[in-house]
Amino acid sequence: MNGVLITAGGNGIGRAMGQAFAAAGFRIWVTDVEAASLDACPAEWQKSLVDASDETQVADLFANINKTWGRLEAICANAGIAGPTAAVEEIDLSDWQRCVSVNLEGAFLAAKYGGPMLKLARGAMVLTSSTAGIYGYPNRAPYAAAKWGIIGLMKTLAMEWGPEGVRANAICPGAVEGPRMQGVMEREAAAKGTDVQRIYDGYASGTSMRSLVTAEDIANMAVFLCSTGARLVSGQVIAVDGHTENPDPKV
């Protein structure tokens, strides 16, 4: 049975990924920084309390996976935080560093320590970027910069690992329904002096399909990218966003 590691798999997109991969026949290993989130995951999943930006914890995680499973066919580097919502000149350096560390360095560490196992399995890695990593986004500089960086990392991994049969791709979700996006919209509404519903409507109206996406939409794409159906899909930036026409509609 193929195995997949999903970072930040305790809730949101990561939890949906775990459910989708399980339905596809994978055995599941998830990490999270919240013990309660891990406890709520299915009992048959392997679970580890890990800060994705802590190198020692990540190294120990992969040593444990290797000892327990002996192989790993897929990695979903999904850990990320929203970071501050503010103009560049108002952002504290510590907030910038924390956002970039979790989002970008977390993906780097998963690749650094998981790469050898993927090479043995000729497996696949999916990195969670964002439409902010394609277009940028005002008042979200740390997040957008980190998500752009993830795409550069993914392109490099695809080049380095391709000759050994390993694929790397990035998924760029649009605005995803759920508590995290709700918090982003609330902070954005406060920054723009408007109400949350107008921000929500703006996100939806900025897409051709006039809709936000769900965690399940992202999860289904991740499963496909790790399947044999995508055996020659690598180095690609794939937006799951209802087609963004305007990343910052003025409402």
mmCIF file of C-alpha atoms in Angstrom:
data_model
loop_
_atom_site.group_PDB
_atom_site.id
_atom_site.type_symbol
_atom_site.label_atom_id
_atom_site.label_comp_id
_atom_site.label_asym_id
_atom_site.label_seq_id
_atom_site.Cartn_x
_atom_site.Cartn_y
_atom_site.Cartn_z
ATOM 1 C CA MET A 1 0.000 0.000 0.000
ATOM 2 C CA ASN A 2 1.318 3.427 -0.932
ATOM 3 C CA GLY A 3 1.965 5.889 1.872
ATOM 4 C CA VAL A 4 1.553 9.670 1.967
ATOM 5 C CA LEU A 5 2.757 12.242 4.467
ATOM 6 C CA ILE A 6 0.597 15.346 4.824
ATOM 7 C CA THR A 7 1.917 18.253 6.875
ATOM 8 C CA ALA A 8 -0.709 20.311 8.696
ATOM 9 C CA GLY A 9 -3.047 17.388 8.163
ATOM 10 C CA GLY A 10 -5.151 17.836 11.269
ATOM 11 C CA ASN A 11 -7.760 20.135 9.786
ATOM 12 C CA GLY A 12 -8.724 22.216 6.759
ATOM 13 C CA ILE A 13 -7.074 21.355 3.456
ATOM 14 C CA GLY A 14 -4.702 18.865 5.090
ATOM 15 C CA ARG A 15 -7.504 16.922 6.739
ATOM 16 C CA ALA A 16 -9.404 16.817 3.436
ATOM 17 C CA MET A 17 -6.242 15.551 1.742
ATOM 18 C CA GLY A 18 -5.973 12.745 4.261
ATOM 19 C CA GLN A 19 -9.552 11.689 3.650
ATOM 20 C CA ALA A 20 -9.142 11.826 -0.124
ATOM 21 C CA PHE A 21 -5.879 9.849 -0.107
ATOM 22 C CA ALA A 22 -7.395 7.278 2.248
ATOM 23 C CA ALA A 23 -10.317 6.847 -0.144
ATOM 24 C CA ALA A 24 -7.760 6.278 -2.923
ATOM 25 C CA GLY A 25 -6.157 3.438 -0.968
ATOM 26 C CA PHE A 26 -3.174 5.223 0.621
ATOM 27 C CA ARG A 27 -2.025 4.783 4.179
ATOM 28 C CA ILE A 28 -1.912 8.172 5.876
ATOM 29 C CA TRP A 29 0.615 9.951 8.077
ATOM 30 C CA VAL A 30 -0.299 13.463 9.205
ATOM 31 C CA THR A 31 1.493 16.114 11.221
ATOM 32 C CA ASP A 32 0.130 19.152 12.992
ATOM 33 C CA VAL A 33 1.080 21.621 15.714
ATOM 34 C CA GLU A 34 -2.238 21.121 17.506
ATOM 35 C CA ALA A 35 -2.589 17.898 19.457
ATOM 36 C CA ALA A 36 -6.367 18.220 19.558
ATOM 37 C CA SER A 37 -6.538 18.306 15.770
ATOM 38 C CA LEU A 38 -4.461 15.142 15.524
ATOM 39 C CA ASP A 39 -6.567 13.417 18.167
ATOM 40 C CA ALA A 40 -9.667 14.107 16.058
ATOM 41 C CA CYS A 41 -8.197 12.363 13.000
ATOM 42 C CA PRO A 42 -9.151 8.758 12.187
ATOM 43 C CA ALA A 43 -7.576 6.226 14.528
ATOM 44 C CA GLU A 44 -5.937 4.299 11.680
ATOM 45 C CA TRP A 45 -3.870 7.312 10.585
ATOM 46 C CA GLN A 46 -0.317 7.749 11.829
ATOM 47 C CA LYS A 47 0.020 11.090 13.624
ATOM 48 C CA SER A 48 2.956 13.231 14.740
ATOM 49 C CA LEU A 49 3.016 16.518 16.629
ATOM 50 C CA VAL A 50 5.497 18.495 14.530
ATOM 51 C CA ASP A 51 6.329 22.135 13.843
ATOM 52 C CA ALA A 52 6.996 22.056 10.092
ATOM 53 C CA SER A 53 9.565 24.862 10.405
ATOM 54 C CA ASP A 54 11.656 23.094 13.091
ATOM 55 C CA GLU A 55 14.471 21.185 11.393
ATOM 56 C CA THR A 56 15.130 18.800 14.261
ATOM 57 C CA GLN A 57 11.471 17.845 14.520
ATOM 58 C CA VAL A 58 11.192 17.328 10.756
ATOM 59 C CA ALA A 59 14.360 15.214 10.621
ATOM 60 C CA ASP A 60 13.049 13.062 13.472
ATOM 61 C CA LEU A 61 9.689 12.740 11.699
ATOM 62 C CA PHE A 62 11.200 11.273 8.548
ATOM 63 C CA ALA A 63 13.451 8.970 10.553
ATOM 64 C CA ASN A 64 10.312 7.682 12.275
ATOM 65 C CA ILE A 65 8.469 7.216 8.969
ATOM 66 C CA ASN A 66 11.420 5.305 7.554
ATOM 67 C CA LYS A 67 11.607 3.104 10.650
ATOM 68 C CA THR A 68 7.847 2.468 10.762
ATOM 69 C CA TRP A 69 6.954 2.169 7.087
ATOM 70 C CA GLY A 70 10.283 1.721 5.340
ATOM 71 C CA ARG A 71 9.123 3.689 2.304
ATOM 72 C CA LEU A 72 7.079 6.728 1.332
ATOM 73 C CA GLU A 73 5.481 7.338 -2.055
ATOM 74 C CA ALA A 74 4.048 10.843 -1.652
ATOM 75 C CA ILE A 75 4.464 14.029 0.355
ATOM 76 C CA CYS A 76 1.987 16.896 0.574
ATOM 77 C CA ALA A 77 3.872 19.897 1.971
ATOM 78 C CA ASN A 78 0.764 21.703 3.120
ATOM 79 C CA ALA A 79 1.775 23.473 6.334
ATOM 80 C CA GLY A 80 1.182 27.204 6.280
ATOM 81 C CA ILE A 81 -0.119 30.206 8.177
ATOM 82 C CA ALA A 82 -1.923 33.272 6.887
ATOM 83 C CA GLY A 83 0.455 35.811 8.403
ATOM 84 C CA PRO A 84 -0.385 39.455 9.044
ATOM 85 C CA THR A 85 -2.841 41.557 7.060
ATOM 86 C CA ALA A 86 -1.284 45.012 6.837
ATOM 87 C CA ALA A 87 0.597 47.375 4.543
ATOM 88 C CA VAL A 88 4.274 46.505 4.065
ATOM 89 C CA GLU A 89 5.505 49.434 6.152
ATOM 90 C CA GLU A 90 3.320 48.334 9.079
ATOM 91 C CA ILE A 91 4.497 44.711 9.229
ATOM 92 C CA ASP A 92 6.860 43.686 12.023
ATOM 93 C CA LEU A 93 9.928 41.779 10.881
ATOM 94 C CA SER A 94 9.168 39.015 13.360
ATOM 95 C CA ASP A 95 5.707 38.500 11.800
ATOM 96 C CA TRP A 96 7.287 38.406 8.335
ATOM 97 C CA GLN A 97 9.882 35.876 9.442
ATOM 98 C CA ARG A 98 7.350 33.588 11.120
ATOM 99 C CA CYS A 99 5.070 33.545 8.059
ATOM 100 C CA VAL A 100 7.919 32.835 5.650
ATOM 101 C CA SER A 101 9.414 30.242 7.982
ATOM 102 C CA VAL A 102 6.279 28.110 8.268
ATOM 103 C CA ASN A 103 5.146 28.439 4.654
ATOM 104 C CA LEU A 104 8.424 28.301 2.743
ATOM 105 C CA GLU A 105 11.007 26.800 5.054
ATOM 106 C CA GLY A 106 8.491 24.151 6.088
ATOM 107 C CA ALA A 107 8.199 23.022 2.471
ATOM 108 C CA PHE A 108 11.984 23.116 2.057
ATOM 109 C CA LEU A 109 12.524 20.915 5.110
ATOM 110 C CA ALA A 110 9.931 18.400 3.926
ATOM 111 C CA ALA A 111 11.777 18.199 0.613
ATOM 112 C CA LYS A 112 15.223 18.031 2.227
ATOM 113 C CA TYR A 113 14.412 15.129 4.524
ATOM 114 C CA GLY A 114 11.716 13.457 2.452
ATOM 115 C CA GLY A 115 13.513 13.577 -0.877
ATOM 116 C CA PRO A 116 15.624 10.444 -0.332
ATOM 117 C CA MET A 117 12.506 8.379 0.394
ATOM 118 C CA LEU A 118 10.683 9.748 -2.644
ATOM 119 C CA LYS A 119 13.654 8.862 -4.835
ATOM 120 C CA LEU A 120 13.603 5.271 -3.660
ATOM 121 C CA ALA A 121 9.882 5.046 -4.428
ATOM 122 C CA ARG A 122 9.997 7.195 -7.597
ATOM 123 C CA GLY A 123 7.216 9.100 -5.893
ATOM 124 C CA ALA A 124 5.636 12.542 -5.979
ATOM 125 C CA MET A 125 5.562 15.725 -3.947
ATOM 126 C CA VAL A 126 2.758 18.263 -3.908
ATOM 127 C CA LEU A 127 3.454 21.696 -2.456
ATOM 128 C CA THR A 128 0.572 23.931 -1.402
ATOM 129 C CA SER A 129 1.120 27.420 -2.789
ATOM 130 C CA SER A 130 -1.696 29.918 -3.427
ATOM 131 C CA THR A 131 -3.101 32.208 -6.076
ATOM 132 C CA ALA A 132 -1.285 34.828 -3.996
ATOM 133 C CA GLY A 133 1.865 33.070 -5.187
ATOM 134 C CA ILE A 134 0.863 33.766 -8.797
ATOM 135 C CA TYR A 135 -0.522 37.305 -8.592
ATOM 136 C CA GLY A 136 0.628 38.701 -5.261
ATOM 137 C CA TYR A 137 -1.915 40.318 -2.986
ATOM 138 C CA PRO A 138 -2.022 43.738 -1.289
ATOM 139 C CA ASN A 139 -1.663 43.789 2.484
ATOM 140 C CA ARG A 140 -0.439 40.164 2.472
ATOM 141 C CA ALA A 141 3.235 40.658 1.583
ATOM 142 C CA PRO A 142 4.784 37.891 3.777
ATOM 143 C CA TYR A 143 2.246 35.308 2.657
ATOM 144 C CA ALA A 144 2.469 36.203 -1.032
ATOM 145 C CA ALA A 145 6.276 36.240 -0.958
ATOM 146 C CA ALA A 146 6.416 32.844 0.730
ATOM 147 C CA LYS A 147 3.924 31.328 -1.704
ATOM 148 C CA TRP A 148 5.891 32.690 -4.686
ATOM 149 C CA GLY A 149 8.959 31.109 -3.117
ATOM 150 C CA ILE A 150 7.210 27.751 -2.919
ATOM 151 C CA ILE A 151 6.716 27.815 -6.680
ATOM 152 C CA GLY A 152 10.420 28.482 -7.216
ATOM 153 C CA LEU A 153 11.276 25.663 -4.838
ATOM 154 C CA MET A 154 8.898 23.302 -6.636
ATOM 155 C CA LYS A 155 10.349 24.124 -10.060
ATOM 156 C CA THR A 156 13.832 23.406 -8.740
ATOM 157 C CA LEU A 157 12.781 20.114 -7.147
ATOM 158 C CA ALA A 158 11.173 19.019 -10.417
ATOM 159 C CA MET A 159 14.490 19.653 -12.183
ATOM 160 C CA GLU A 160 16.685 18.022 -9.548
ATOM 161 C CA TRP A 161 14.487 14.986 -8.954
ATOM 162 C CA GLY A 162 13.090 14.392 -12.426
ATOM 163 C CA PRO A 163 15.990 12.259 -13.655
ATOM 164 C CA GLU A 164 15.321 9.920 -10.725
ATOM 165 C CA GLY A 165 11.648 9.558 -11.556
ATOM 166 C CA VAL A 166 10.272 11.882 -8.858
ATOM 167 C CA ARG A 167 7.621 14.456 -9.711
ATOM 168 C CA ALA A 168 6.975 17.792 -7.972
ATOM 169 C CA ASN A 169 4.014 20.093 -8.537
ATOM 170 C CA ALA A 170 2.376 23.033 -6.788
ATOM 171 C CA ILE A 171 -1.325 23.553 -6.199
ATOM 172 C CA CYS A 172 -2.488 27.158 -5.941
ATOM 173 C CA PRO A 173 -5.812 27.301 -4.115
ATOM 174 C CA GLY A 174 -8.008 30.322 -4.489
ATOM 175 C CA ALA A 175 -9.990 31.539 -1.499
ATOM 176 C CA VAL A 176 -10.973 28.387 0.397
ATOM 177 C CA GLU A 177 -14.175 28.196 2.412
ATOM 178 C CA GLY A 178 -13.449 27.672 6.103
ATOM 179 C CA PRO A 179 -12.352 29.234 9.408
ATOM 180 C CA ARG A 180 -8.896 30.276 8.211
ATOM 181 C CA MET A 181 -10.263 32.209 5.235
ATOM 182 C CA GLN A 182 -12.943 33.696 7.434
ATOM 183 C CA GLY A 183 -10.226 35.129 9.645
ATOM 184 C CA VAL A 184 -8.367 36.518 6.625
ATOM 185 C CA MET A 185 -11.530 38.210 5.375
ATOM 186 C CA GLU A 186 -12.291 39.668 8.789
ATOM 187 C CA ARG A 187 -8.822 41.194 9.022
ATOM 188 C CA GLU A 188 -9.044 42.457 5.449
ATOM 189 C CA ALA A 189 -12.437 44.028 6.115
ATOM 190 C CA ALA A 190 -10.977 45.834 9.113
ATOM 191 C CA ALA A 191 -7.968 47.030 7.094
ATOM 192 C CA LYS A 192 -10.207 48.329 4.288
ATOM 193 C CA GLY A 193 -12.883 49.758 6.540
ATOM 194 C CA THR A 194 -15.691 47.629 5.140
ATOM 195 C CA ASP A 195 -17.743 44.590 6.164
ATOM 196 C CA VAL A 196 -16.863 40.909 5.801
ATOM 197 C CA GLN A 197 -19.700 40.079 3.408
ATOM 198 C CA ARG A 198 -18.441 42.659 0.900
ATOM 199 C CA ILE A 199 -14.968 41.105 1.095
ATOM 200 C CA TYR A 200 -16.454 37.625 0.588
ATOM 201 C CA ASP A 201 -18.467 38.822 -2.394
ATOM 202 C CA GLY A 202 -15.345 40.455 -3.789
ATOM 203 C CA TYR A 203 -13.333 37.243 -3.641
ATOM 204 C CA ALA A 204 -16.132 35.353 -5.387
ATOM 205 C CA SER A 205 -16.677 38.033 -8.036
ATOM 206 C CA GLY A 206 -12.962 38.035 -8.856
ATOM 207 C CA THR A 207 -13.272 34.536 -10.340
ATOM 208 C CA SER A 208 -14.834 33.479 -13.621
ATOM 209 C CA MET A 209 -16.944 30.886 -11.802
ATOM 210 C CA ARG A 210 -18.057 33.408 -9.143
ATOM 211 C CA SER A 211 -17.243 31.041 -6.322
ATOM 212 C CA LEU A 212 -14.844 30.208 -3.539
ATOM 213 C CA VAL A 213 -13.358 26.699 -3.523
ATOM 214 C CA THR A 214 -13.503 23.960 -0.900
ATOM 215 C CA ALA A 215 -10.801 21.972 0.844
ATOM 216 C CA GLU A 216 -12.076 18.893 -0.979
ATOM 217 C CA ASP A 217 -11.399 20.551 -4.353
ATOM 218 C CA ILE A 218 -7.746 20.954 -3.375
ATOM 219 C CA ALA A 219 -7.512 17.457 -1.941
ATOM 220 C CA ASN A 220 -8.852 15.828 -5.089
ATOM 221 C CA MET A 221 -6.211 17.580 -7.181
ATOM 222 C CA ALA A 222 -3.466 16.444 -4.802
ATOM 223 C CA VAL A 223 -4.552 12.827 -5.130
ATOM 224 C CA PHE A 224 -4.535 13.084 -8.917
ATOM 225 C CA LEU A 225 -1.055 14.607 -8.967
ATOM 226 C CA CYS A 226 0.252 11.668 -6.905
ATOM 227 C CA SER A 227 -1.487 9.074 -9.071
ATOM 228 C CA THR A 228 -0.229 7.122 -12.078
ATOM 229 C CA GLY A 229 -2.643 9.193 -14.156
ATOM 230 C CA ALA A 230 -0.251 12.105 -13.645
ATOM 231 C CA ARG A 231 2.931 10.085 -14.177
ATOM 232 C CA LEU A 232 4.469 12.707 -16.488
ATOM 233 C CA VAL A 233 3.001 15.800 -14.827
ATOM 234 C CA SER A 234 5.835 17.608 -13.078
ATOM 235 C CA GLY A 235 7.034 21.153 -12.527
ATOM 236 C CA GLN A 236 3.520 22.502 -12.918
ATOM 237 C CA VAL A 237 1.692 25.315 -11.136
ATOM 238 C CA ILE A 238 -1.955 24.295 -11.001
ATOM 239 C CA ALA A 239 -4.533 26.785 -9.764
ATOM 240 C CA VAL A 240 -7.706 25.384 -8.238
ATOM 241 C CA ASP A 241 -9.576 28.659 -7.971
ATOM 242 C CA GLY A 242 -12.499 28.877 -10.370
ATOM 243 C CA HIS A 243 -10.154 30.917 -12.613
ATOM 244 C CA THR A 244 -9.020 34.133 -10.981
ATOM 245 C CA GLU A 245 -9.691 37.150 -13.183
ATOM 246 C CA ASN A 246 -8.968 39.785 -10.551
ATOM 247 C CA PRO A 247 -7.044 38.823 -7.403
ATOM 248 C CA ASP A 248 -8.068 42.044 -5.597
ATOM 249 C CA PRO A 249 -11.527 43.167 -6.739
ATOM 250 C CA LYS A 250 -12.379 46.595 -5.390
ATOM 251 C CA VAL A 251 -15.707 46.322 -3.583
#
